Short mmCIF file of C-alpha atoms in Angstrom, two decimals:
data_model
loop_
_atom_site.label_atom_id
_atom_site.label_comp_id
_atom_site.label_asym_id
_atom_site.label_seq_id
_atom_site.Cartn_x
_atom_site.Cartn_y
_atom_site.Cartn_z
CA MET A 1424 -20.40 76.12 2.85
CA VAL A 1425 -23.20 75.10 4.60
CA ASP A 1426 -26.62 73.77 3.34
CA THR A 1427 -29.08 75.04 6.03
CA HIS A 1428 -32.22 73.17 4.83
CA CYS A 1429 -32.27 70.39 3.21
CA HIS A 1430 -34.94 67.11 3.39
CA LEU A 1431 -32.48 64.33 2.96
CA TYR A 1432 -35.20 61.89 3.49
CA TRP A 1433 -37.26 62.75 0.72
CA PRO A 1434 -38.02 60.66 -1.81
CA GLY A 1435 -35.10 60.19 -4.40
CA LEU A 1436 -33.09 61.76 -2.48
CA ILE A 1437 -32.58 59.23 0.59
CA GLU A 1438 -32.21 55.66 -1.78
CA GLN A 1439 -28.58 57.41 -2.79
CA VAL A 1440 -27.70 59.30 0.32
CA ASP A 1441 -24.44 58.09 0.25
CA GLU A 1442 -24.09 59.83 -3.59
CA VAL A 1443 -26.14 62.91 -2.80
CA ILE A 1444 -23.89 63.44 0.63
CA GLY A 1445 -20.13 62.84 -1.25
CA ARG A 1446 -21.58 65.10 -4.43
CA ALA A 1447 -22.14 67.54 -1.73
CA ARG A 1448 -18.56 67.20 -0.33
CA GLU A 1449 -17.22 67.77 -3.91
CA ALA A 1450 -18.82 70.86 -4.77
CA GLY A 1451 -17.41 72.36 -1.75
CA VAL A 1452 -20.69 71.84 0.76
CA GLY A 1453 -19.24 70.89 4.10
CA SER A 1454 -22.46 70.57 6.11
CA ILE A 1455 -26.23 70.07 5.93
CA VAL A 1456 -28.81 70.72 8.48
CA VAL A 1457 -31.79 68.57 8.07
CA PRO A 1458 -34.98 69.81 9.27
CA GLY A 1459 -37.91 66.92 10.21
CA ILE A 1460 -41.42 68.10 9.33
CA ASN A 1461 -43.51 65.60 11.69
CA LEU A 1462 -42.34 62.92 13.89
CA SER A 1463 -40.93 59.54 11.29
CA THR A 1464 -39.02 62.48 8.79
CA SER A 1465 -37.19 64.16 12.48
CA LEU A 1466 -36.43 60.84 13.49
CA VAL A 1467 -34.59 59.67 9.89
CA ALA A 1468 -33.47 63.14 10.33
CA GLN A 1469 -31.75 62.50 13.49
CA ASP A 1470 -30.43 59.25 12.10
CA LEU A 1471 -28.64 60.45 9.07
CA ALA A 1472 -27.02 63.30 11.34
CA HIS A 1473 -25.13 60.24 13.11
CA ARG A 1474 -24.45 58.17 10.45
CA PHE A 1475 -22.38 60.84 8.65
CA ALA A 1476 -20.05 63.86 9.36
CA GLY A 1477 -21.05 67.11 9.10
CA VAL A 1478 -24.53 66.45 8.77
CA TYR A 1479 -27.40 68.16 11.38
CA PHE A 1480 -30.88 67.57 12.46
CA ALA A 1481 -33.43 70.18 13.36
CA ALA A 1482 -37.18 68.46 14.74
CA GLY A 1483 -40.20 70.06 14.58
CA VAL A 1484 -44.16 69.36 13.06
CA HIS A 1485 -44.84 71.00 9.29
CA PRO A 1486 -47.75 73.52 9.54
CA SER A 1487 -48.75 70.84 6.94
CA GLU A 1488 -48.47 68.47 9.35
CA THR A 1489 -50.77 69.77 12.16
CA GLU A 1490 -53.58 67.27 11.26
CA ALA A 1491 -51.95 64.42 11.05
CA ALA A 1492 -49.86 65.40 14.82
CA GLY A 1493 -52.99 65.90 16.25
CA CYS A 1494 -52.94 66.71 20.24
CA VAL A 1495 -49.52 65.70 20.36
CA ALA A 1496 -47.34 66.96 23.17
CA PRO A 1497 -44.25 68.90 22.56
CA ALA A 1498 -42.89 67.58 25.18
CA GLU A 1499 -43.60 64.11 24.75
CA PHE A 1500 -42.64 64.43 20.54
CA PHE A 1501 -39.19 66.67 20.80
CA LYS A 1502 -38.48 64.00 23.92
CA PRO A 1503 -35.83 61.30 21.62
CA PHE A 1504 -34.22 64.78 20.25
CA LEU A 1505 -33.79 67.39 23.00
CA GLU A 1506 -30.73 65.35 24.21
CA ASP A 1507 -28.59 64.98 20.89
CA PRO A 1508 -25.60 67.02 20.64
CA LYS A 1509 -26.73 66.89 16.51
CA LEU A 1510 -29.93 68.71 17.81
CA VAL A 1511 -29.42 72.22 15.99
CA ALA A 1512 -32.78 73.71 16.37
CA ILE A 1513 -36.62 73.30 16.10
CA GLY A 1514 -38.07 73.09 12.59
CA GLU A 1515 -39.21 73.04 10.33
CA ILE A 1516 -41.94 74.78 12.25
CA GLY A 1517 -44.63 77.46 11.20
CA LEU A 1518 -47.93 78.44 9.86
CA ASP A 1519 -48.37 78.74 5.99
CA ALA A 1520 -52.07 80.53 3.85
CA HIS A 1521 -50.87 79.04 0.38
CA HIS A 1522 -53.69 76.54 -0.38
CA ASP A 1523 -56.20 77.28 2.94
CA PRO A 1524 -56.16 80.79 4.20
CA GLY A 1525 -58.34 79.09 7.03
CA ALA A 1526 -55.49 76.58 8.20
CA VAL A 1527 -53.63 79.62 9.91
CA GLU A 1528 -55.57 79.38 13.01
CA ARG A 1529 -55.81 75.82 13.08
CA GLN A 1530 -51.64 75.48 12.86
CA ARG A 1531 -51.36 78.19 15.51
CA PRO A 1532 -51.40 76.05 18.92
CA LEU A 1533 -49.08 73.74 17.56
CA PHE A 1534 -46.77 76.03 16.12
CA ARG A 1535 -47.30 78.57 19.47
CA ALA A 1536 -45.96 75.30 21.70
CA GLN A 1537 -42.90 74.45 19.74
CA LEU A 1538 -42.05 78.64 19.93
CA GLY A 1539 -42.27 77.78 23.63
CA LEU A 1540 -40.28 74.62 23.89
CA ALA A 1541 -37.85 76.78 21.76
CA ALA A 1542 -37.59 79.79 24.17
CA GLU A 1543 -37.52 77.54 27.01
CA ARG A 1544 -34.26 75.46 25.37
CA ASP A 1545 -32.98 78.08 23.85
CA LEU A 1546 -33.11 77.05 20.56
CA PRO A 1547 -33.34 78.76 17.43
CA VAL A 1548 -36.07 78.04 14.88
CA ILE A 1549 -36.96 77.63 11.50
CA ILE A 1550 -39.81 79.36 9.88
CA HIS A 1551 -41.79 78.29 6.76
CA HIS A 1552 -43.56 81.14 6.52
CA ARG A 1553 -45.71 80.53 3.39
CA ASP A 1554 -48.18 83.11 2.52
CA ALA A 1555 -48.61 83.98 6.50
CA GLY A 1556 -45.90 86.25 6.89
CA ARG A 1557 -48.34 88.57 8.97
CA SER A 1558 -49.10 86.05 11.11
CA VAL A 1559 -45.82 84.59 11.61
CA ILE A 1560 -44.99 87.72 13.03
CA ALA A 1561 -47.78 87.98 15.28
CA GLU A 1562 -46.58 84.87 17.23
CA LEU A 1563 -42.89 85.36 17.16
CA SER A 1564 -43.43 88.69 19.33
CA GLY A 1565 -45.15 86.75 21.88
CA PHE A 1566 -41.52 85.33 22.44
CA PRO A 1567 -39.24 87.69 22.52
CA GLY A 1568 -35.54 86.71 23.01
CA LEU A 1569 -35.98 83.81 20.63
CA ARG A 1570 -33.57 83.34 18.05
CA GLY A 1571 -34.72 81.53 14.22
CA VAL A 1572 -34.28 82.24 10.75
CA PHE A 1573 -36.94 82.40 7.51
CA HIS A 1574 -36.31 79.57 5.44
CA CYS A 1575 -36.73 80.30 1.96
CA PHE A 1576 -36.91 83.77 2.58
CA GLU A 1577 -39.94 84.60 -0.47
CA GLY A 1578 -39.59 89.07 -0.16
CA SER A 1579 -41.59 90.38 2.30
CA ARG A 1580 -40.09 93.44 3.64
CA ARG A 1581 -42.40 92.76 6.85
CA LEU A 1582 -40.95 89.60 7.55
CA LEU A 1583 -37.84 91.52 6.67
CA GLY A 1584 -37.93 94.04 8.88
CA PHE A 1585 -38.69 91.72 11.36
CA ALA A 1586 -35.66 90.28 11.00
CA ARG A 1587 -33.74 93.40 10.98
CA GLU A 1588 -35.32 94.72 14.41
CA HIS A 1589 -35.30 91.11 16.11
CA GLY A 1590 -32.35 89.42 14.93
CA PHE A 1591 -33.53 86.80 13.02
CA PHE A 1592 -31.57 85.34 10.08
CA ILE A 1593 -33.15 85.49 6.30
CA SER A 1594 -32.70 82.02 4.35
CA LEU A 1595 -31.81 82.36 0.66
CA ALA A 1596 -32.51 79.19 -1.91
CA GLY A 1597 -32.22 78.27 -5.37
CA ASN A 1598 -36.12 80.36 -6.53
CA VAL A 1599 -33.73 83.53 -5.81
CA THR A 1600 -31.78 82.52 -8.47
CA TYR A 1601 -35.01 82.49 -11.34
CA PRO A 1602 -35.93 86.06 -13.17
CA THR A 1603 -39.50 85.97 -12.13
CA ALA A 1604 -38.00 86.46 -8.40
CA GLN A 1605 -37.46 90.38 -8.71
CA ASN A 1606 -39.40 90.80 -5.09
CA ILE A 1607 -36.41 88.73 -3.56
CA GLN A 1608 -33.53 89.88 -5.38
CA ALA A 1609 -35.25 93.68 -4.85
CA GLN A 1610 -34.34 92.70 -0.72
CA LEU A 1611 -30.91 91.37 -1.38
CA SER A 1612 -29.53 94.95 -0.49
CA ARG A 1613 -30.98 95.72 2.77
CA ILE A 1614 -30.92 91.87 4.60
CA PRO A 1615 -27.94 92.79 7.40
CA GLU A 1616 -24.95 91.25 5.99
CA ASP A 1617 -24.18 89.06 9.32
CA ARG A 1618 -27.56 87.64 8.90
CA LEU A 1619 -27.94 85.94 5.86
CA VAL A 1620 -27.19 82.19 5.57
CA ILE A 1621 -28.31 80.04 1.96
CA GLU A 1622 -30.02 76.60 1.69
CA THR A 1623 -31.57 74.35 -0.81
CA ASP A 1624 -34.89 73.07 0.09
CA ALA A 1625 -33.75 70.40 -1.26
CA PRO A 1626 -35.30 68.02 -3.15
CA TRP A 1627 -37.82 71.32 -4.30
CA MET A 1628 -36.45 74.95 -6.05
CA PRO A 1629 -33.30 73.43 -7.90
CA PRO A 1630 -31.31 76.69 -8.91
CA GLU A 1631 -30.49 78.12 -12.69
CA PRO A 1632 -28.72 77.23 -14.19
CA VAL A 1633 -29.74 73.20 -13.32
CA ARG A 1634 -33.54 74.24 -12.48
CA GLU A 1635 -35.30 72.35 -15.50
CA GLY A 1636 -36.19 68.72 -14.88
CA ARG A 1637 -33.60 68.42 -11.46
CA ARG A 1638 -34.47 67.09 -8.84
CA CYS A 1639 -32.39 69.90 -6.08
CA GLU A 1640 -29.78 68.02 -3.82
CA PRO A 1641 -26.93 69.80 -1.41
CA ALA A 1642 -24.11 70.28 -4.48
CA HIS A 1643 -26.62 72.53 -6.09
CA VAL A 1644 -26.68 75.67 -3.00
CA MET A 1645 -22.87 76.28 -4.80
CA HIS A 1646 -24.76 77.74 -8.00
CA THR A 1647 -27.17 80.25 -5.42
CA PHE A 1648 -24.04 81.10 -4.01
CA ARG A 1649 -22.36 82.27 -7.15
CA PHE A 1650 -25.21 83.83 -8.08
CA LEU A 1651 -25.80 86.69 -4.51
CA ALA A 1652 -22.07 86.58 -5.06
CA ALA A 1653 -22.32 88.42 -8.24
CA GLY A 1654 -25.19 89.88 -7.19
CA LEU A 1655 -23.93 91.27 -3.98
CA ALA A 1656 -20.59 92.43 -5.80
CA LYS A 1657 -18.38 89.96 -2.90
CA SER A 1658 -15.59 87.73 -3.41
CA THR A 1659 -16.55 84.53 -3.44
CA ASN A 1660 -14.17 83.75 -0.75
CA MET A 1661 -15.91 86.92 1.41
CA LEU A 1662 -18.81 85.27 1.04
CA ARG A 1663 -18.19 82.30 1.98
CA ILE A 1664 -16.56 82.71 5.60
CA LEU A 1665 -19.27 85.28 6.15
CA LEU A 1666 -21.56 82.86 5.43
CA SER A 1667 -19.84 80.08 6.98
CA ARG A 1668 -19.22 82.56 10.13
CA ASN A 1669 -23.60 83.29 10.17
CA SER A 1670 -24.22 79.52 9.37
CA ARG A 1671 -21.93 78.54 12.92
CA GLU A 1672 -23.77 81.30 14.69
CA LEU A 1673 -27.09 80.19 13.72
CA PHE A 1674 -27.30 76.99 14.80
CA GLN A 1675 -24.42 77.32 17.38
CA ILE A 1676 -21.69 74.38 15.83
CA VAL A 1677 -18.47 73.70 17.11
CA GLY A 1678 -15.70 73.18 14.54
CA ASP A 1679 -14.74 72.76 10.80
CA ILE A 1680 -18.36 73.21 8.71
CA ASP A 1681 -17.23 74.19 5.46
CA GLY A 1682 -16.21 71.67 3.02
CA ALA A 1683 -14.20 74.00 0.72
#
């Protein structure tokens, strides 16, 4: 099993990272992708990828970090990362209108620049799209042929339609298990089987039944996995094979990625 999106460097996880990864292995999680959200976290993600077998990293500037990043040029930001064989994507990048709809216009230039670098380097992108799906699609449409994944899918029919048309992957997190997530659950049957991956987005959004009072960690992706197996009416073995194959294709990972 692959946790395709986990912030292992976050306080509460990084202090016990050996134990966290050990529990993930015991649960059957063979690989973890750690996306950065700025320069410092991308560097820590890179270090973790080299400390632990089966851990890979992505580098990027999250939309919430746009102002802090200033006018840094992508070529300068990504210089420490682009030749690293454990770099599997550009991310976490995107647009976010949740707290301030007006922030999207300030986020666009850096998002566009990072998309351009990903296209130039033929790297997939990990897309954050909170309450900004229409704007995200507008930017992605300027880069035909770009590969990537919509991280922590919110249930948007528009985003799913774009993913189906352009071959983007859809990543489901622990929130799909919540009773209030009918909008996401209603789209499960419309997600192409060959474009589905799963994640924790740890330390956030622990799935049912470990939601209350718990910090999410990679081992918890197995709860989301079992929920999806039931929801999609697939055997756990069949779904495991499917998700591992999709994760390998998305991130172009060579070798064993399944800890089960």
